[in-house]
Short mmCIF file of C-alpha atoms in Angstrom, two decimals:
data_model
loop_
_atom_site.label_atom_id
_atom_site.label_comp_id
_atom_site.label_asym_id
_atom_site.label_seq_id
_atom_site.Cartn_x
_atom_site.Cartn_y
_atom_site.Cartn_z
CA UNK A 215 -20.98 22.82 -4.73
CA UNK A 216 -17.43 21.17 -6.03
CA UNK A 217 -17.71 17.85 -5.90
CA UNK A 218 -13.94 17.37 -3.98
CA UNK A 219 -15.56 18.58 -1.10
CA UNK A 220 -17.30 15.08 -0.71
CA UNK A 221 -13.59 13.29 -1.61
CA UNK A 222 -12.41 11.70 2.29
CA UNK A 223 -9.55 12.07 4.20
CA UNK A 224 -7.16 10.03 6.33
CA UNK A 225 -9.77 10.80 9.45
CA UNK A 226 -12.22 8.27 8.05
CA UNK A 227 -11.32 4.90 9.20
CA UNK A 228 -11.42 3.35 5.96
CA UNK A 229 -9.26 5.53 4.79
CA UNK A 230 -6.46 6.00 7.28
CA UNK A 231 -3.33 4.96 4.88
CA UNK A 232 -4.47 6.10 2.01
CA UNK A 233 -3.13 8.24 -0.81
CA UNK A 234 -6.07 10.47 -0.60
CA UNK A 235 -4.00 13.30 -1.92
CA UNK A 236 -4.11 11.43 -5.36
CA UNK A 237 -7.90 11.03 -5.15
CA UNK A 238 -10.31 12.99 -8.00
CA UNK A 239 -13.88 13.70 -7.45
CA UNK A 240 -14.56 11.91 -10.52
CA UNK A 241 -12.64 8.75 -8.87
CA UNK A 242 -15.45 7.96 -6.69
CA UNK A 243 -18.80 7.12 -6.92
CA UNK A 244 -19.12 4.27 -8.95
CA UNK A 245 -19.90 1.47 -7.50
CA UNK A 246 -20.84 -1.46 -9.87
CA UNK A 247 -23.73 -3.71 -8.53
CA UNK A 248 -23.23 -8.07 -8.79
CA UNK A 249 -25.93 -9.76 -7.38
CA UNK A 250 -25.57 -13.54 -7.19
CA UNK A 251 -29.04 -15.26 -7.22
CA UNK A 252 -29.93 -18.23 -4.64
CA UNK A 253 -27.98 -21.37 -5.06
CA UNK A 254 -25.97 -20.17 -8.20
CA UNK A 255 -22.16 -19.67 -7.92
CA UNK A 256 -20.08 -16.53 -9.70
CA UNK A 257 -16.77 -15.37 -9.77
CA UNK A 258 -14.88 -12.32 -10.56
CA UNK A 259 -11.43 -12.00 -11.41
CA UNK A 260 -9.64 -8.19 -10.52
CA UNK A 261 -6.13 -7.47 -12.45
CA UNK A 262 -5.34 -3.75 -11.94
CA UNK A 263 -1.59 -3.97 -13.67
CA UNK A 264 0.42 -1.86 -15.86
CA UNK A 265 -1.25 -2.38 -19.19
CA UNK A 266 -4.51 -1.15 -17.71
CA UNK A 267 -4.05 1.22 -14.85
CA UNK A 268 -3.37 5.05 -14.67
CA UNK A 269 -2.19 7.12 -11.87
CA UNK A 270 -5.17 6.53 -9.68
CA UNK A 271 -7.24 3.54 -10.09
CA UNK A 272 -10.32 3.03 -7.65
CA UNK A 273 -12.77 -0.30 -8.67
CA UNK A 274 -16.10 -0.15 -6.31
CA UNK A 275 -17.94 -3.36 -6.09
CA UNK A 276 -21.40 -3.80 -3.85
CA UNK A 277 -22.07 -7.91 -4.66
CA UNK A 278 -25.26 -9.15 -2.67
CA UNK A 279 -25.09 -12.78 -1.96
CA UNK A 280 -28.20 -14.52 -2.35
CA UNK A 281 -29.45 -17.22 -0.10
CA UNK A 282 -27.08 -20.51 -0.66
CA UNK A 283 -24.96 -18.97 -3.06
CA UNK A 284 -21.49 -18.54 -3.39
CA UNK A 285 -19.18 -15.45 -4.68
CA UNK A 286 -15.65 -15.37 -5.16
CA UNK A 287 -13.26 -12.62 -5.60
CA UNK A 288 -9.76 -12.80 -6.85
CA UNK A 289 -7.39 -9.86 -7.32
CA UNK A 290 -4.01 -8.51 -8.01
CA UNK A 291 -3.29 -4.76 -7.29
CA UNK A 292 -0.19 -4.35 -9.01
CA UNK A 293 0.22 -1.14 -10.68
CA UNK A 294 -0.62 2.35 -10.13
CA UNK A 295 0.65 5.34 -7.75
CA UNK A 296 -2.76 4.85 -5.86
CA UNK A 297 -4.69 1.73 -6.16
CA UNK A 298 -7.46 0.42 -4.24
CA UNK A 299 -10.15 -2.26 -4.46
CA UNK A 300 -13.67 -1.54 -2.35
CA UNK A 301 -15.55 -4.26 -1.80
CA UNK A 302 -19.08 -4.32 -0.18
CA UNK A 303 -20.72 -7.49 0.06
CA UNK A 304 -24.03 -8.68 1.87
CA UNK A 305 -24.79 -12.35 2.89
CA UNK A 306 -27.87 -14.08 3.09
CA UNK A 307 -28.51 -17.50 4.90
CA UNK A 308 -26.04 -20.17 4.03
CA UNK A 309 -24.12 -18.21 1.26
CA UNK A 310 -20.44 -18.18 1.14
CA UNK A 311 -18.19 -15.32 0.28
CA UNK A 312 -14.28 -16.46 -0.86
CA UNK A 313 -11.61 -13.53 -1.29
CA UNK A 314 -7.77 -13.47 -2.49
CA UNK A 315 -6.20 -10.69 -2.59
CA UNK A 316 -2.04 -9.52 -3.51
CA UNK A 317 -0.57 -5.85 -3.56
CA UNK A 318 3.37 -5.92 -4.74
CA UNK A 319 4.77 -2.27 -5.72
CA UNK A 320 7.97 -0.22 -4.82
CA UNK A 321 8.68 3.27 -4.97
CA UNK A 322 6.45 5.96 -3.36
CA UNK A 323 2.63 3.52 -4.51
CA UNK A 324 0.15 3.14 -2.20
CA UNK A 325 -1.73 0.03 -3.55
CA UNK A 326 -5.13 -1.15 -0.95
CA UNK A 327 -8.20 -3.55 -0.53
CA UNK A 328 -11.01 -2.10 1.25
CA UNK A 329 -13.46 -4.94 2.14
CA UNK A 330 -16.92 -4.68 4.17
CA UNK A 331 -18.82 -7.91 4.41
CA UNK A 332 -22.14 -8.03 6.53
CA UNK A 333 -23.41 -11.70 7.55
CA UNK A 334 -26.89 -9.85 7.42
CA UNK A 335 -28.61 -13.57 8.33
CA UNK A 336 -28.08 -17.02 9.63
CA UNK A 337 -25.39 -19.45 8.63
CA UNK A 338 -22.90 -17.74 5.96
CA UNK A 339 -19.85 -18.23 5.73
CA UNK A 340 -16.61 -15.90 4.52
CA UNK A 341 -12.90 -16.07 3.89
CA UNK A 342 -10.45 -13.29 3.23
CA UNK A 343 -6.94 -13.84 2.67
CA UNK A 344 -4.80 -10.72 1.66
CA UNK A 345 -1.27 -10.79 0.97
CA UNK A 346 1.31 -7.92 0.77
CA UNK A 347 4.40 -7.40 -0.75
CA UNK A 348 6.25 -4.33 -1.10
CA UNK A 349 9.65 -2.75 -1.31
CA UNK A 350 10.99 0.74 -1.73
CA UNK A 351 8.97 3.64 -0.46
CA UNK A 352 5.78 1.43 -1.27
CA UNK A 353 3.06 0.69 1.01
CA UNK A 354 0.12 -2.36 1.13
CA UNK A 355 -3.13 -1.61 2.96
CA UNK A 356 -5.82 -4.60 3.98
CA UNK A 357 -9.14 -3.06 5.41
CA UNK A 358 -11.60 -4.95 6.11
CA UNK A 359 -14.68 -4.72 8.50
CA UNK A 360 -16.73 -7.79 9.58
CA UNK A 361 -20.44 -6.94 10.68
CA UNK A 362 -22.37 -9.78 12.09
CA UNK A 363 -26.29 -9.28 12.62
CA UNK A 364 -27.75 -10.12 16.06
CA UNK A 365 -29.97 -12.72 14.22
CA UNK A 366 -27.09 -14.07 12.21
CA UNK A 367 -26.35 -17.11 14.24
CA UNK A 368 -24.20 -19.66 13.27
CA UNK A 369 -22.16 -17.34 10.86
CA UNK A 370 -18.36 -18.14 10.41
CA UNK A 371 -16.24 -15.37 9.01
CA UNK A 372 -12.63 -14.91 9.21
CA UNK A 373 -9.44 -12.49 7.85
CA UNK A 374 -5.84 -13.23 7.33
CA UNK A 375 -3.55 -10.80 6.51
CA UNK A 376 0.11 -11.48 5.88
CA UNK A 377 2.96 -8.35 4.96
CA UNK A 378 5.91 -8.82 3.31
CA UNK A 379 8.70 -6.65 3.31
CA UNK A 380 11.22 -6.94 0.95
CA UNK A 381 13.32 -3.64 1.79
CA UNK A 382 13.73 -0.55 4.46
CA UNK A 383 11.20 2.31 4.08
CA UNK A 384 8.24 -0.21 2.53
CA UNK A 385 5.21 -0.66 4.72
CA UNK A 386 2.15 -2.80 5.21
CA UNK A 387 -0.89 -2.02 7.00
CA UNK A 388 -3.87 -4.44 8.49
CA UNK A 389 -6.74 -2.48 10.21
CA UNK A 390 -9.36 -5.89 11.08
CA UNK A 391 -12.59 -4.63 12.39
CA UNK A 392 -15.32 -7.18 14.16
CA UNK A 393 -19.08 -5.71 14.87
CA UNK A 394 -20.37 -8.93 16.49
CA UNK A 395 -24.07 -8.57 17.97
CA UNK A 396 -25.03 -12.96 17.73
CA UNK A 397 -23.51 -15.01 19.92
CA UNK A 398 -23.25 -18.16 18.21
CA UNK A 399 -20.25 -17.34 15.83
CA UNK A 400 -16.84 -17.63 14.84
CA UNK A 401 -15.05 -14.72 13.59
CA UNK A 402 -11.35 -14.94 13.51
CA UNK A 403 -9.01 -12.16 12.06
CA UNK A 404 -5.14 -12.46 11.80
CA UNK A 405 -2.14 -9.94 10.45
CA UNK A 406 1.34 -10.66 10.98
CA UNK A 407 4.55 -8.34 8.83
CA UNK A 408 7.93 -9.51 8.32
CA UNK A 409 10.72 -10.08 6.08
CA UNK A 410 12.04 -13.00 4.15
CA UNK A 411 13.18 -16.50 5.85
CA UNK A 412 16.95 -16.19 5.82
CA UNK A 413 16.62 -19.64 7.24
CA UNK A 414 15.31 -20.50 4.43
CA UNK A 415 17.04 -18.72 1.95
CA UNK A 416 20.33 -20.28 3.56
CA UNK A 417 19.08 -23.68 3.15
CA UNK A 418 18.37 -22.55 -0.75
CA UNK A 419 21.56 -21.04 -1.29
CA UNK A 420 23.20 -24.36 0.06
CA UNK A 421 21.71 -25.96 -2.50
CA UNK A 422 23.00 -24.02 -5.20
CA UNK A 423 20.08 -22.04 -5.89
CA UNK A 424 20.82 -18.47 -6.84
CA UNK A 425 19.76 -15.52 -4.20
CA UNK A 426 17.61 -14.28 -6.95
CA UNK A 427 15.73 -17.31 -7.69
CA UNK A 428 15.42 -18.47 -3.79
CA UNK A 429 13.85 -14.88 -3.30
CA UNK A 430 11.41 -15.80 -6.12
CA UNK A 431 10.41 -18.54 -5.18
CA UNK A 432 9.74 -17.51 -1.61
CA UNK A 433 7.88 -14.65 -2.62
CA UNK A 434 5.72 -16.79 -4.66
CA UNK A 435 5.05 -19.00 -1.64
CA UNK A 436 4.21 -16.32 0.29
CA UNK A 437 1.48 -14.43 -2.44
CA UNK A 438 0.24 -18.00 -3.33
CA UNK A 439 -1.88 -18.41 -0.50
CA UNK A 440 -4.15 -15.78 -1.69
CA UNK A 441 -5.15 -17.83 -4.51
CA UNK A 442 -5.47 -21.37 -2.87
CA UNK A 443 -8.99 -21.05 -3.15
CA UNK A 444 -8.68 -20.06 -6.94
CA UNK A 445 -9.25 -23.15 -9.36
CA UNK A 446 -9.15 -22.12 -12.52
CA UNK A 447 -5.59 -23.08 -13.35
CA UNK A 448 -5.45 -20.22 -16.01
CA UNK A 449 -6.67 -17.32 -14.10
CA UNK A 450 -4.27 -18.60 -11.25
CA UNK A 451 -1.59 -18.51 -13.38
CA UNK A 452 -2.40 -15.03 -15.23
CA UNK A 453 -2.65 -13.13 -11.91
CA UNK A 454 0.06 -15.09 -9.81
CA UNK A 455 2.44 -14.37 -13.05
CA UNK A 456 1.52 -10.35 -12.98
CA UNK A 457 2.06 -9.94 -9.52
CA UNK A 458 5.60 -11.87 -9.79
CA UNK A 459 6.33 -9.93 -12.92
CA UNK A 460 6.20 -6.57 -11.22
CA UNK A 461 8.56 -8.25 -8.47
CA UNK A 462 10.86 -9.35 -11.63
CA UNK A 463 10.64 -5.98 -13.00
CA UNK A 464 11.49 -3.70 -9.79
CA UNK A 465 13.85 -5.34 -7.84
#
């Protein structure tokens, strides 16, 4: 039996703004396995960007959370027609889970995070915060499911997704999704899309600084938040600088 058979299509959920047209059977499949023992921290660092990405680009990650450990994940998406990060990660008691994410492309790219995170016991915490920015034909996807176990009391989880569009015919899409079954939680989940602050950008250019710069310096604002939670000042600065590079290079 081919294997394309098994490849999905935009009727799976998890899939709905996808580039699945662009999708191999040899794309899929393989998932790499971090599992972060109790009390120790770990961190992984994601740079999909021109000097290392082809046409399609898929990274699968299943990360299981020990209990009072912490994992952190920190990516930029910023080259291929179809990119997309999958991320599947379990949580036992009292561990933490931190994400940042940025997609920037033009043209006709589809560039995605997929994220699943199960708060399988008591007292975990997680934070996702995605940020999109895309002109030209090019499109930003944020996916990300939330499953909270009826014994998983006490768990606090939350999403924020923020779009930003830089021309006409660019698009961003946020698709939250909250399985709650304990009732002592807070899970919070946000997505907003817009453009640039023209407010802001008048106040700039009224202080001589160039429409150019003032839109670079807004967009790196704006993306920055993804990596608050980042403190290694030179893996902040590598993937903050690719993702403004591809903005330097395209518009």
């Amino acid at each position: 039996m081919s294997g394309t058979l098994d490849l999905p299509t935009r009727k799976h959920e998890a899939w709905r703004y996808s580039a699945v047209d662009k999708l191999r059977a040899g794309d899929l499949g393989k998932w790499r396995q971090i599992d972060v023992a109790s009390g120790d921290n770990a961190r992984e660092l994601l740079l999909i960007s021109d000097e290392n990405a082809g046409e399609t680009e898929v990274v699968q990650l299943r990360v299981n959370i020990a209990e009072d450990a912490r994992f952190e994940l920190f990516g930029v998406i910023a080259s291929g027609e179809f990119s997309r990060v999958e991320v599947e990660v379990t949580m036992g008691r009292g561990a933490h889970f931190e994400m940042g994410g940025i997609t920037v492309g033009g043209r006709n790219t589809v560039r995605e995070f997929m994220t699943r995170v199960t708060h399988a016991e008591p007292e975990a915490t997680s934070n996702q915060t995605v940020r999109s920015v895309h002109w030209g034909g090019g499109t930003g996807n944020f996916l990300g499911a939330i499953d909270v176990a009826r014994h998983a009391q006490k768990t606090d989880a939350a999403q924020d997704f923020k779009g930003l569009l830089l021309e006409k015919g660019a698009s961003v899409n946020a698709v939250p999704q909250l399985e709650i079954f304990a009732d002592d939680v807070k899970c919070a989940h946000g997505a907003t899309v817009g453009q640039l602050d023209e407010t802001a950008r008048f106040y700039m250019a009224a202080r001589g600084v160039s429409p150019d710069l003032a839109r670079r310096l807004l967009v790196q604002a704006f993306i920055g938040d993804a990596l608050v939670g980042l403190d290694d000042e030179e893996a902040h600065e590598k993937l903050l600088g690719t993702a403004l590079d591809k903005l330097d290079k395209h518009l």
